[in-house]
mmCIF file of C-alpha atoms in Angstrom:
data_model
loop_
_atom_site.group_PDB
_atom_site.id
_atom_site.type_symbol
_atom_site.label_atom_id
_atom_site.label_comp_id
_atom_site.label_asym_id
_atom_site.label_seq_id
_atom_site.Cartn_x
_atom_site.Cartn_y
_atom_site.Cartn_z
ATOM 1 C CA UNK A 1 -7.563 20.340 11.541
ATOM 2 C CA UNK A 2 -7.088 20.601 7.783
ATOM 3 C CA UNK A 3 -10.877 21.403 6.274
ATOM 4 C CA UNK A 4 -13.007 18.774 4.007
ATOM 5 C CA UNK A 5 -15.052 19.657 1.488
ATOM 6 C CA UNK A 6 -18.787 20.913 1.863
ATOM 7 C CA UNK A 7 -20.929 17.173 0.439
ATOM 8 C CA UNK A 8 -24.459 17.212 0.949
ATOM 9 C CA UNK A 9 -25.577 14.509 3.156
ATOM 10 C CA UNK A 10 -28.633 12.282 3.537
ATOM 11 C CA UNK A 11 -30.364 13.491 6.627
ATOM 12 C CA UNK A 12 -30.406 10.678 9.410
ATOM 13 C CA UNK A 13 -33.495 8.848 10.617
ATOM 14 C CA UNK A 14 -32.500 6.026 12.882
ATOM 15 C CA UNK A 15 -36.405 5.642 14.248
ATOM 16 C CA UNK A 16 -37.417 5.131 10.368
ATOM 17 C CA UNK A 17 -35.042 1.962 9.673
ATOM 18 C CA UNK A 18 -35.187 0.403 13.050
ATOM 19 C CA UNK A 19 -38.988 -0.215 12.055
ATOM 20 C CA UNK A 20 -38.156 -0.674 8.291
ATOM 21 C CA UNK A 21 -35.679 -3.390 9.468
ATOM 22 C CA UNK A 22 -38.465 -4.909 12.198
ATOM 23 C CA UNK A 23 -40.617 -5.270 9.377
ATOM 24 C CA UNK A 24 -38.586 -6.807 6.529
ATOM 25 C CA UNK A 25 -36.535 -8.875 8.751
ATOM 26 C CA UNK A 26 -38.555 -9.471 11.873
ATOM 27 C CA UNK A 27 -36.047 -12.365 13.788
ATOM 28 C CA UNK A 28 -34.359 -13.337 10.766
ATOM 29 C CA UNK A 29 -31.156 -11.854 12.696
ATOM 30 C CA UNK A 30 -30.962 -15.075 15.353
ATOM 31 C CA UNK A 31 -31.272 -17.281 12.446
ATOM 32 C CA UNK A 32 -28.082 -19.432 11.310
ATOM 33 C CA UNK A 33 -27.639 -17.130 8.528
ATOM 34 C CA UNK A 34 -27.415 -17.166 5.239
ATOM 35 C CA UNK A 35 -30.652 -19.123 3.480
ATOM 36 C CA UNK A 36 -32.434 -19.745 7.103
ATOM 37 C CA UNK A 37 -32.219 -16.182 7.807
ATOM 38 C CA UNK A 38 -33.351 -14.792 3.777
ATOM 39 C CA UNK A 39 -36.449 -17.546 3.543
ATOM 40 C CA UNK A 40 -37.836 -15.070 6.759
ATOM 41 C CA UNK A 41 -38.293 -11.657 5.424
ATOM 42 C CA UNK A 42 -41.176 -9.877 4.580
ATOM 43 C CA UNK A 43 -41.826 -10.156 1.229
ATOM 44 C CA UNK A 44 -43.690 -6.986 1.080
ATOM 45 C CA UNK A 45 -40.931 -4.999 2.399
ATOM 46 C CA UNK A 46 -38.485 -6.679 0.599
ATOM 47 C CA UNK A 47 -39.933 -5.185 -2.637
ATOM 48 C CA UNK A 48 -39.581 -1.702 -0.717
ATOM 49 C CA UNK A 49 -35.982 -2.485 -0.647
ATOM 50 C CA UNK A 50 -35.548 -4.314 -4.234
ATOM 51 C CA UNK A 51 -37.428 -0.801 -5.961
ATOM 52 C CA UNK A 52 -35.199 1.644 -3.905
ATOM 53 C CA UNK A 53 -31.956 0.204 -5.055
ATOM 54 C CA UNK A 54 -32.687 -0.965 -8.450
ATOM 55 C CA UNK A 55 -34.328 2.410 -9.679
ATOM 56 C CA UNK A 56 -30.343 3.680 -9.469
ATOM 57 C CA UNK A 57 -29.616 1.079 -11.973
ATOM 58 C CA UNK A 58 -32.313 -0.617 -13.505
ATOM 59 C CA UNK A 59 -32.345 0.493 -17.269
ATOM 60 C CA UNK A 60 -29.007 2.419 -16.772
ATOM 61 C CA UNK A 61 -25.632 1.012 -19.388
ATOM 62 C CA UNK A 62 -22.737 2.525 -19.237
ATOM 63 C CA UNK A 63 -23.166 3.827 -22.822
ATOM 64 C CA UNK A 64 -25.861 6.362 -22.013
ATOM 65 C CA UNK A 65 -24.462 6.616 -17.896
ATOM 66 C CA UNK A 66 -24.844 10.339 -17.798
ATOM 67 C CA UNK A 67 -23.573 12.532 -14.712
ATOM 68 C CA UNK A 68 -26.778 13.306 -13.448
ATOM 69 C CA UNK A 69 -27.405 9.390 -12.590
ATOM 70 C CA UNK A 70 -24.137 9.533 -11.231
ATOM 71 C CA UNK A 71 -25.409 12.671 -8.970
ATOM 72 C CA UNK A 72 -28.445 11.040 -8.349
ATOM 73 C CA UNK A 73 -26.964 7.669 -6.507
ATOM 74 C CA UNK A 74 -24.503 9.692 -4.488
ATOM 75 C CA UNK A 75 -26.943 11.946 -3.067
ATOM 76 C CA UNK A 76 -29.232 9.103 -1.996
ATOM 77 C CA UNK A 77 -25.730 7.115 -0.990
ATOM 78 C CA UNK A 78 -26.988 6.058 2.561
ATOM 79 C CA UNK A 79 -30.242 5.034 1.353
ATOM 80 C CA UNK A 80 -28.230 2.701 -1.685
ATOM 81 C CA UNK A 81 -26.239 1.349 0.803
ATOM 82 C CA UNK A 82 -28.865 0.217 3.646
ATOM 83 C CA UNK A 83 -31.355 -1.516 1.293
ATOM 84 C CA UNK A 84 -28.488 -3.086 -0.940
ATOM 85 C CA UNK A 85 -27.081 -4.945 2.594
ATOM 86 C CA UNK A 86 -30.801 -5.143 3.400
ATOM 87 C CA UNK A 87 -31.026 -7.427 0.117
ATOM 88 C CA UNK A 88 -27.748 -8.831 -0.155
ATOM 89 C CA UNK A 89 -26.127 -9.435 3.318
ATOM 90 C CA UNK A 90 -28.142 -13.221 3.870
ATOM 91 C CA UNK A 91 -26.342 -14.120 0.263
ATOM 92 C CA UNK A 92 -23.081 -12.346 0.900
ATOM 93 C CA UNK A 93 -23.081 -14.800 4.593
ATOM 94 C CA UNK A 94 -23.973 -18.125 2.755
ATOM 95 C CA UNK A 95 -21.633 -17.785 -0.872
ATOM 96 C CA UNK A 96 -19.090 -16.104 1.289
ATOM 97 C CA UNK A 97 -19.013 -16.057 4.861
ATOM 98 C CA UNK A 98 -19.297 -13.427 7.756
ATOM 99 C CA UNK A 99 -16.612 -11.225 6.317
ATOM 100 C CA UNK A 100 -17.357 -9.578 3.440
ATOM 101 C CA UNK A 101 -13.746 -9.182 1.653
ATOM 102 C CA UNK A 102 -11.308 -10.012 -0.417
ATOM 103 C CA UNK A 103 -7.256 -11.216 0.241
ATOM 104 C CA UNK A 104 -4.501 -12.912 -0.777
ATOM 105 C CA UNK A 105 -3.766 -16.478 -0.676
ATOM 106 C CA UNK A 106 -0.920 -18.569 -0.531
ATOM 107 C CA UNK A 107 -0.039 -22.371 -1.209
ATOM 108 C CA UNK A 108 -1.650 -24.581 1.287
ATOM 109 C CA UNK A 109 -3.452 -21.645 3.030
ATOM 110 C CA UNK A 110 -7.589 -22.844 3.493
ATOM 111 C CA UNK A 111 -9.881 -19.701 2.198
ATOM 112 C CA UNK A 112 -10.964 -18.749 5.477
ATOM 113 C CA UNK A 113 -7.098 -18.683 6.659
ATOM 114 C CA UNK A 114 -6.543 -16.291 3.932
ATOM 115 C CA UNK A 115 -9.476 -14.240 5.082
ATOM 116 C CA UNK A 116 -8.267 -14.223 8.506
ATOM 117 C CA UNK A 117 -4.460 -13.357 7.487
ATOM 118 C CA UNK A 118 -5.975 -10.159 5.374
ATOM 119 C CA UNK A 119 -7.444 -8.857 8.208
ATOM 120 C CA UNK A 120 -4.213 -9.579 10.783
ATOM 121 C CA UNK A 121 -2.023 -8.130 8.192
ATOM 122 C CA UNK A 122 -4.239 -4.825 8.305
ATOM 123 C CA UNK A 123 -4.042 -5.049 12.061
ATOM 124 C CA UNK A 124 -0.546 -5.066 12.112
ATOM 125 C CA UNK A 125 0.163 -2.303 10.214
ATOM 126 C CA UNK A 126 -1.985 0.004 11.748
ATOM 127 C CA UNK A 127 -0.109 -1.478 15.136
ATOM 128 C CA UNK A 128 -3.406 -2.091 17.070
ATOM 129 C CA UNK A 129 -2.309 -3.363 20.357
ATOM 130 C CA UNK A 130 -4.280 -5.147 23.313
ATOM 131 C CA UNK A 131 -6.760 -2.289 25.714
ATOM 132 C CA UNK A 132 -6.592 0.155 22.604
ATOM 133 C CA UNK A 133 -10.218 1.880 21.444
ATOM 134 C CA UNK A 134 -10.280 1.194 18.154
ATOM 135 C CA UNK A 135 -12.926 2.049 15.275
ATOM 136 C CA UNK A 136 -13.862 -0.526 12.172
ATOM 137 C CA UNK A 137 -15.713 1.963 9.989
ATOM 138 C CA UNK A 138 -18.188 -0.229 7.861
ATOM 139 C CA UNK A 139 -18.447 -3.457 10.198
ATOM 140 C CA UNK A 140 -20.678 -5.650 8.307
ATOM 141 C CA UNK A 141 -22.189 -8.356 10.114
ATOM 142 C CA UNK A 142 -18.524 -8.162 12.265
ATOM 143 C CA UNK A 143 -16.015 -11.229 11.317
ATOM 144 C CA UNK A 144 -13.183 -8.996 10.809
ATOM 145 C CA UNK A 145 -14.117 -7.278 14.248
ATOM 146 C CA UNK A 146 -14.170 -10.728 15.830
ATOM 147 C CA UNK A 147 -11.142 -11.807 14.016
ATOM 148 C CA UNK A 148 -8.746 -8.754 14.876
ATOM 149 C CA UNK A 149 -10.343 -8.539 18.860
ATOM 150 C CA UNK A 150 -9.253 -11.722 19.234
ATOM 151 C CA UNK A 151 -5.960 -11.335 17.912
ATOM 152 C CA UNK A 152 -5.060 -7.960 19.346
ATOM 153 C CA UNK A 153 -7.025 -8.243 22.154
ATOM 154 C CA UNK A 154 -8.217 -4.342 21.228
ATOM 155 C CA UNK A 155 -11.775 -3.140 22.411
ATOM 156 C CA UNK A 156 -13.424 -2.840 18.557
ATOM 157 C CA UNK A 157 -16.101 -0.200 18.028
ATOM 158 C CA UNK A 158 -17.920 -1.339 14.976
ATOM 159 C CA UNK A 159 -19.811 1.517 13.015
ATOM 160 C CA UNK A 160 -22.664 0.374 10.442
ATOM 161 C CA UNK A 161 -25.747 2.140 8.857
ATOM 162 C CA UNK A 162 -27.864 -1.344 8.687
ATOM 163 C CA UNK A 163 -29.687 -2.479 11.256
ATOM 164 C CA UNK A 164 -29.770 -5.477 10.501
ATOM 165 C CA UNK A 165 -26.326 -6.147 10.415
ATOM 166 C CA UNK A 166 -25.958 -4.511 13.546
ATOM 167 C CA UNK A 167 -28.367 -6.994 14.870
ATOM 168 C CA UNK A 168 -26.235 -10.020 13.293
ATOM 169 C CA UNK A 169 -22.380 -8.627 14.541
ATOM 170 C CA UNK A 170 -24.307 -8.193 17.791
ATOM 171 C CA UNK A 171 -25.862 -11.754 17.825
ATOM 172 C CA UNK A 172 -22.273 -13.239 16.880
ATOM 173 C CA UNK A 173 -20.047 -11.103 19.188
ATOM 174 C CA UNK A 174 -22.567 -12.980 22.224
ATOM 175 C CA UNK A 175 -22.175 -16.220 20.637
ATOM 176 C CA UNK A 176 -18.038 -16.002 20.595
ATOM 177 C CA UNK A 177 -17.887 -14.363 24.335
ATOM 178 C CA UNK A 178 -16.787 -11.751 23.081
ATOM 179 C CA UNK A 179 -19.351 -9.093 23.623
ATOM 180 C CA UNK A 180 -16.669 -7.496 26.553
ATOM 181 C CA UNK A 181 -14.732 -6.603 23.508
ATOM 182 C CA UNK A 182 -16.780 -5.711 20.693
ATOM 183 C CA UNK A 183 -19.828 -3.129 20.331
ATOM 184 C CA UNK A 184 -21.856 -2.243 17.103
ATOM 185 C CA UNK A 185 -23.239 1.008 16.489
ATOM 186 C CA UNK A 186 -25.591 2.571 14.141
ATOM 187 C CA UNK A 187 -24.572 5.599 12.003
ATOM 188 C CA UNK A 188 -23.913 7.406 8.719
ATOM 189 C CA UNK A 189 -20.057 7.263 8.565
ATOM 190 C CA UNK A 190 -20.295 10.528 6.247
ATOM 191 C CA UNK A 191 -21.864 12.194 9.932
ATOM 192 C CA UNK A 192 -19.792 10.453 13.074
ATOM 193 C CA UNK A 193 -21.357 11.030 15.979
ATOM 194 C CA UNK A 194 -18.568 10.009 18.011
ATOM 195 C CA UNK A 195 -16.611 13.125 19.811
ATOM 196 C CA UNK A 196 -13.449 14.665 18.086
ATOM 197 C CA UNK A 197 -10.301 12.471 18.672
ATOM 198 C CA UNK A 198 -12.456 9.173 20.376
ATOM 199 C CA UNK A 199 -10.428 6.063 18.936
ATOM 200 C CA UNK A 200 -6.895 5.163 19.302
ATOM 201 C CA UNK A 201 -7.022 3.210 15.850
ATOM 202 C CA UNK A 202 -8.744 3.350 12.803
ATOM 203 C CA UNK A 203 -9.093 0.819 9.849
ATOM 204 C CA UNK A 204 -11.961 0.201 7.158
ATOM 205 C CA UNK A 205 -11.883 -3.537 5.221
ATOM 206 C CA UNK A 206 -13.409 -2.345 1.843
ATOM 207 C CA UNK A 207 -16.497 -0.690 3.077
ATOM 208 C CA UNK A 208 -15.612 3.290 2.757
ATOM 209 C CA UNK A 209 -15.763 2.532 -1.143
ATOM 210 C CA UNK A 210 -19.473 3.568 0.078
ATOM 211 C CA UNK A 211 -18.954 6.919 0.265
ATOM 212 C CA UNK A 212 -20.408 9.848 -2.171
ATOM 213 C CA UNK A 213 -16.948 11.392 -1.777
ATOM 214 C CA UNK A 214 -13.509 9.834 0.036
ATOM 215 C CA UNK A 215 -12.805 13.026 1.116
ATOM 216 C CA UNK A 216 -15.843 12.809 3.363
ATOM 217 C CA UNK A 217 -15.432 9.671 5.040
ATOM 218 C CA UNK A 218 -11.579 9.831 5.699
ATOM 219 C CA UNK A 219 -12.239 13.384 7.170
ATOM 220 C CA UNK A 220 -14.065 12.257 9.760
ATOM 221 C CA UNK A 221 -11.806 9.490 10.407
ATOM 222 C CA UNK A 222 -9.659 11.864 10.996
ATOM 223 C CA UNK A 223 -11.561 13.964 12.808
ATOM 224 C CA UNK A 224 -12.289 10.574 15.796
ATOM 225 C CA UNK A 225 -9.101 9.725 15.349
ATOM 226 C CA UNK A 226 -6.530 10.774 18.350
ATOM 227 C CA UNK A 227 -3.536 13.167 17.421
ATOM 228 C CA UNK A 228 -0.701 10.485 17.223
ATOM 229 C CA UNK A 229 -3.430 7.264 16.164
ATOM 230 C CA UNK A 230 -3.378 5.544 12.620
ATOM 231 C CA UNK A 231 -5.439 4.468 10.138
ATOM 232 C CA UNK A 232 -5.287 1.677 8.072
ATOM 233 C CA UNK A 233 -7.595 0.683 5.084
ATOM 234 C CA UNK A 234 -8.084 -1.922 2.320
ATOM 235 C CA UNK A 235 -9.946 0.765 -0.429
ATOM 236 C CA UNK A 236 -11.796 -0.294 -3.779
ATOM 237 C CA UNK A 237 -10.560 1.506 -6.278
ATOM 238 C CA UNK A 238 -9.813 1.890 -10.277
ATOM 239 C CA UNK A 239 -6.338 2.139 -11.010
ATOM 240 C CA UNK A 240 -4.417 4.300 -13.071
ATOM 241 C CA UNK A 241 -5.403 1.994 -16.272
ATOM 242 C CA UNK A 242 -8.890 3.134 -16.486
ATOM 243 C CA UNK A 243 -10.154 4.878 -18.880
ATOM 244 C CA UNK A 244 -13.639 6.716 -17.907
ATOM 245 C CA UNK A 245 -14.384 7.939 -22.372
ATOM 246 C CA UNK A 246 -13.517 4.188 -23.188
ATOM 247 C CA UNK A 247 -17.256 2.775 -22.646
ATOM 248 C CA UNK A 248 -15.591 -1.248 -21.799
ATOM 249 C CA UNK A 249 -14.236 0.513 -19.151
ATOM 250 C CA UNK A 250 -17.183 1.681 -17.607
ATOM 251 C CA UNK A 251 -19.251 -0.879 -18.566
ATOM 252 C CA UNK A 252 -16.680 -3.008 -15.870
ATOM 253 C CA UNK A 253 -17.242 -0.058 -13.511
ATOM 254 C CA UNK A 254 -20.650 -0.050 -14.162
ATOM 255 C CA UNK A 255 -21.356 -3.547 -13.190
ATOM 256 C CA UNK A 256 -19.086 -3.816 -9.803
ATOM 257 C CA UNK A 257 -20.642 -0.761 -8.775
ATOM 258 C CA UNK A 258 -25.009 -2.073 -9.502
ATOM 259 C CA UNK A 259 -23.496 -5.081 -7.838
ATOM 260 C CA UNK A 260 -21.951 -4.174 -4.789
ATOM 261 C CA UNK A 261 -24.223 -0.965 -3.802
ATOM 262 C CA UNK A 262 -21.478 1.604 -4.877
ATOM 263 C CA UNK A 263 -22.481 5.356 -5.642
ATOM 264 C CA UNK A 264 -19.387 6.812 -6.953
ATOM 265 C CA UNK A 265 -15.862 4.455 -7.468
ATOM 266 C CA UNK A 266 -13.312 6.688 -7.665
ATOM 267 C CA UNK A 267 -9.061 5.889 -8.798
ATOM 268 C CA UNK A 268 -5.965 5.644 -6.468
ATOM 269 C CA UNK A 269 -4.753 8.943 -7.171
ATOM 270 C CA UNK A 270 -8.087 10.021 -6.213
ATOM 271 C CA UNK A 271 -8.002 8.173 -2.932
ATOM 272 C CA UNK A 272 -4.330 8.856 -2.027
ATOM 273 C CA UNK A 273 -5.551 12.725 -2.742
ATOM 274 C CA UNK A 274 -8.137 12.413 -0.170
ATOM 275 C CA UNK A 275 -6.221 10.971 2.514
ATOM 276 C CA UNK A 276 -3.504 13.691 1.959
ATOM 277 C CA UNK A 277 -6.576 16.734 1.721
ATOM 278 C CA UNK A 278 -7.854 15.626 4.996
ATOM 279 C CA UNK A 279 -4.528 15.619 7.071
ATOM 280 C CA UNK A 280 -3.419 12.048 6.887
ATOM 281 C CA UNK A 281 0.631 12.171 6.785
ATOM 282 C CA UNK A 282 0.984 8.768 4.111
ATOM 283 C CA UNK A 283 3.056 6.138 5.883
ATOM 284 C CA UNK A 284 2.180 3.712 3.444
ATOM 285 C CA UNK A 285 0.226 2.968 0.391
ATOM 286 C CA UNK A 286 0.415 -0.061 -1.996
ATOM 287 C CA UNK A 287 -2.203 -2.119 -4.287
ATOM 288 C CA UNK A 288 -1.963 -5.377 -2.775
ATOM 289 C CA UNK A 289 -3.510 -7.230 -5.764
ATOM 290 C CA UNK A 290 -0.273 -6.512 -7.837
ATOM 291 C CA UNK A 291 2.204 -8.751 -5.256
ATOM 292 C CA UNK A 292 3.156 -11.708 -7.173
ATOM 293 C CA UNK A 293 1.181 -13.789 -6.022
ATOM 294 C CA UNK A 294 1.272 -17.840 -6.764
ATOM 295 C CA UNK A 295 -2.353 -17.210 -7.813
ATOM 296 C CA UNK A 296 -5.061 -14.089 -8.237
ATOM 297 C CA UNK A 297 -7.218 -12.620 -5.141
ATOM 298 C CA UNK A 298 -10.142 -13.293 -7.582
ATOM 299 C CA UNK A 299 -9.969 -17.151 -8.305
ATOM 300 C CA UNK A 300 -12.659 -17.719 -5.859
ATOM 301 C CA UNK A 301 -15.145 -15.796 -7.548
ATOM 302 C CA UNK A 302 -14.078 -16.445 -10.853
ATOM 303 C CA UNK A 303 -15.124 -20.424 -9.626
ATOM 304 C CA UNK A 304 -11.317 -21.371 -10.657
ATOM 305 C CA UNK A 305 -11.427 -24.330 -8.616
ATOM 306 C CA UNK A 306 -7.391 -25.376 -9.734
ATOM 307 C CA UNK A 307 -6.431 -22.679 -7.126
ATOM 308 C CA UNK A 308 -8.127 -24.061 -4.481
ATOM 309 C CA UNK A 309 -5.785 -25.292 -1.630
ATOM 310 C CA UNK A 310 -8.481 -27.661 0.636
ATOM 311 C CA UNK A 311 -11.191 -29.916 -0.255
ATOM 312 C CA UNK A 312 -13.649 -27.793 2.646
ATOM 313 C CA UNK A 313 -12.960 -24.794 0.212
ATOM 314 C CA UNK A 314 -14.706 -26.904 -2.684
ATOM 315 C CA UNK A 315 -18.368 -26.460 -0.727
ATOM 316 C CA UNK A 316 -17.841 -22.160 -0.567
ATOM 317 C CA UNK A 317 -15.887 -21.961 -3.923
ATOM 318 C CA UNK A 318 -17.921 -24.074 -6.324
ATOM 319 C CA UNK A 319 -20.821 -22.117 -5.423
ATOM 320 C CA UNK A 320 -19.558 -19.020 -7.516
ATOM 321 C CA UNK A 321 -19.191 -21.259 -10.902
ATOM 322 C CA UNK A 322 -21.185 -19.820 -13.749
ATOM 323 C CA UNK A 323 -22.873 -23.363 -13.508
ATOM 324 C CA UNK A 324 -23.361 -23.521 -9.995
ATOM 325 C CA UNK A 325 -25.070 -19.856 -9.851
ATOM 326 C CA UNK A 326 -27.097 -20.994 -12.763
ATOM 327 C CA UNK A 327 -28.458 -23.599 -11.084
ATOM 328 C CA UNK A 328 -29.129 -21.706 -7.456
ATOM 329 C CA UNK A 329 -30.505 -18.924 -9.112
ATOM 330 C CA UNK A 330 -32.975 -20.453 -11.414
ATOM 331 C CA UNK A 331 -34.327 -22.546 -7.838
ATOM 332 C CA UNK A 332 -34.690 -18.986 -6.429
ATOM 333 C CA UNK A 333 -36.668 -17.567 -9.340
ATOM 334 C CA UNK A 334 -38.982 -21.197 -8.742
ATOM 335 C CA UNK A 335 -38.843 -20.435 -4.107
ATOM 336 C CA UNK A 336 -40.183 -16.909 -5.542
ATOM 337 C CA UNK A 337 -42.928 -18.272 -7.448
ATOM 338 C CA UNK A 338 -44.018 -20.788 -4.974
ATOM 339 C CA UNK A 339 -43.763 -17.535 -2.411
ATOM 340 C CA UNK A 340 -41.000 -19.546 -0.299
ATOM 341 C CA UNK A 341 -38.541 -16.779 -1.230
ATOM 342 C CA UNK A 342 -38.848 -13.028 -1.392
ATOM 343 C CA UNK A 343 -39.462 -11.314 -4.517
ATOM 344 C CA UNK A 344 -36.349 -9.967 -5.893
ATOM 345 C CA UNK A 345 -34.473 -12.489 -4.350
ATOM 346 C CA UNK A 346 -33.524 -13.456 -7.954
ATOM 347 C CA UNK A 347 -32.789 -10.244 -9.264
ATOM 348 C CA UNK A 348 -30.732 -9.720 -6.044
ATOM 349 C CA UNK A 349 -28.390 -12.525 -6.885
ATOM 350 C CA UNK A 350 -28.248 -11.789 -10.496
ATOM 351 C CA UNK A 351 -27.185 -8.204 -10.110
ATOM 352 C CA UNK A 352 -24.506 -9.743 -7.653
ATOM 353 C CA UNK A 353 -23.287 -12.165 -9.917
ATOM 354 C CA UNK A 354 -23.084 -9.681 -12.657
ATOM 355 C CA UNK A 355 -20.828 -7.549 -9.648
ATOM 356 C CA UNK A 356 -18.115 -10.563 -9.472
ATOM 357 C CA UNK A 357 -18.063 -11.126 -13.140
ATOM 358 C CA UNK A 358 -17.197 -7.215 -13.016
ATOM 359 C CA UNK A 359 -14.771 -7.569 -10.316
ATOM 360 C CA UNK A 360 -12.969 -10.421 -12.661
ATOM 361 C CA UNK A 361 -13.029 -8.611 -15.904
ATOM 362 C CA UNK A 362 -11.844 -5.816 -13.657
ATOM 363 C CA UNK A 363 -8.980 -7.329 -12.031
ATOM 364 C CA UNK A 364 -7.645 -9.274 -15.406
ATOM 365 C CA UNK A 365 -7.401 -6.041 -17.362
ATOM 366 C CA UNK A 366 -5.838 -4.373 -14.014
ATOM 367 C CA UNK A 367 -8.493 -1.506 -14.118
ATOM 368 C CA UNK A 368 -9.721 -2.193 -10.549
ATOM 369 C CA UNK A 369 -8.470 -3.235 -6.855
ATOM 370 C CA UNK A 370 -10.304 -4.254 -3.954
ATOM 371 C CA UNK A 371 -6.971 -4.537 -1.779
ATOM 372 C CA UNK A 372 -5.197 -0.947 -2.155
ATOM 373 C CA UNK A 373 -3.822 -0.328 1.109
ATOM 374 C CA UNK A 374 -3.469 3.250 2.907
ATOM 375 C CA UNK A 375 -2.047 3.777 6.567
ATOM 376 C CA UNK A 376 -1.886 7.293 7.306
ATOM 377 C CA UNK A 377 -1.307 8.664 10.800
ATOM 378 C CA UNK A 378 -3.320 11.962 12.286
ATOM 379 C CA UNK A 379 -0.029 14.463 13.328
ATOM 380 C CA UNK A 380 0.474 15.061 17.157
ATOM 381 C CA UNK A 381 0.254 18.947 16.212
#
């Protein structure tokens, strides 16, 4: 096997967040999700959470970004991650849904058919067939796991370094019948603990953008993968356009990264160079976002409702107008001060909303993708 490069990693203490995620979210996981489950949490521990991950950003532009802060996220990048899902996951469920992507659409195609055709398109170019062991590296609270076991009829693995949201895909996968199928485990994808060539499949939906290093991550992908198995992801990454001395630039890096709990975005030549270090013979790799497409993989965040193809997609889309996230997070700041909500429920939401508006301005001046596909395949030799 081809060798990765020495990262430091966080040292693992699964005992630690099992009782960090008892107390914030006590049995906010069996809740219906979204604001039933957030209105539950422990607002002490919740400031825990809201202190760990802002201190990375709080205070931090991208004019005076030096590389030390940069070193200093990525070598706390499990701890970033955990307590920005531990913050963000209950508003990710209601603005969004249970899958936490992006995709295309297409003329008369409902936003959660899109979502569902992202995922099957991923599916099917890996080739994940029914009775394989397959691996979804960065699981969320498991819709895409749901969505491609059902259509593949695969067994799905799901690997995830929040509890909670091991809790929720769990939860779910019982309510659909599909707990046969599906499993969730907990784990620092950096540090697999899964034996050398486990899974007959591989694919990550925009979650390995994560990692303090690619290199890391795909390696031991490759290292659980089976000789002969493939692997398929959807990677965030900065195209070729961006310019890291031009400070607009990373002041749109800057803000998708504080507001989607990223350490270290890297480019596509980047990525492409780290599935190639790491063994992965390229069958492959395309930026999705630049098909012509009738209209942009963004609109819904953007809140550019003359894109949208139902009337149901008015209640999810209208929800991400600058208006309508006005409105919802000025009545958080009040459920704070009334003590209905969490603190930093407010500064949560804000520092997502400044994320999207980064993903926008990111995607218009085709600096960033959330959609760059890579399918590599693990030799037989």
């Amino acid at each position: 096997m081809p060798s990765t490069p020495v990262i430091a990693l966080e040292k693992e203490d699964h005992q630690r967040d099992a009782e960090f995620k008892k107390v914030m979210h006590g049995d906010s996981a069996k809740a219906a999700g979204g604001v039933a489950a957030l209105l539950k949490k422990n607002t002490e521990a919740q400031q825990i959470a809201v202190d760990e991950y802002f201190k990375h950003f709080d205070n931090k532009t991208a004019e005076a970004e030096t590389q030390a802060d940069r070193e200093a996220r990525t070598k706390e990048y499990a701890t970033l991650t955990r307590h920005y899902y531990n913050l963000a996951t209950d508003i990710y469920e209601y603005g969004w849904g249970q899958c936490f992507h992006f995709c295309r659409y297409s003329p008369g195609e409902s936003f959660y058919q899109a979502i569902a055709r992202h995922e099957h398109y991923l599916a099917a170019q890996i080739g994940i067939k029914k009775d394989m062991k397959v691996l979804d590296v960065g699981c969320g609270v498991g819709g895409p796991a749901r969505e491609i076991a059902k259509f593949t009829d695969a067994h799905i693995t799901g690997l995830n370094n929040n509890d909670y949201q091991i809790d929720r895909a769990t939860h779910y996968a019982v309510r659909d019948g599909l707990s046969g199928q599906l499993k969730f485990v907990k784990g620092d994808f950096m540090q697999m603990s899964f034996p050398d060539n486990s899974f007959d499949a591989v694919y990550a939906i925009e979650a390995t953008v994560h990692a303090p290093k690619l290199e890391g991550v795909y390696g031991e992908i490759y290292r659980v993968l089976k000789p002969g198995g493939v692997f398929g992801v959807y990677e965030w990454l900065m195209t070729d356009n961006y310019d890291n001395d031009n400070v607009e630039h990373r002041d749109i890096r800057l803000a998708i990264e504080v507001g989607n709990g990223i350490s270290n975005m890297v480019t596509i030549n980047e990525g492409l160079a780290a599935m190639k270090n790491v063994g992965f013979e390229l069958l492959h790799h395309e930026d999705l976002a630049d098909r012509n497409d009738p209209m942009p993989w963004y609109w819904p965040i953007a809140g550019e409702l003359r894109y949208m193809q139902s009337y149901l997609d008015f209640f999810t889309v209208v929800r991400m107008t600058h208006t309508a996230r006005r409105i919802l997070h000025g009545f958080a700041g009040i459920l704070e001060t009334v003590g209905l909500a969490p603190k930093g429920t407010k500064k949560t939401a804000d520092a997502l909303a400044r994320g999207a508006d980064g993903l926008v301005a990111g995607a218009k001046k085709k600096l960033f993708t959330p959609m760059y596909l890579m399918v590599g395949k693990k030799p037989l030799n």
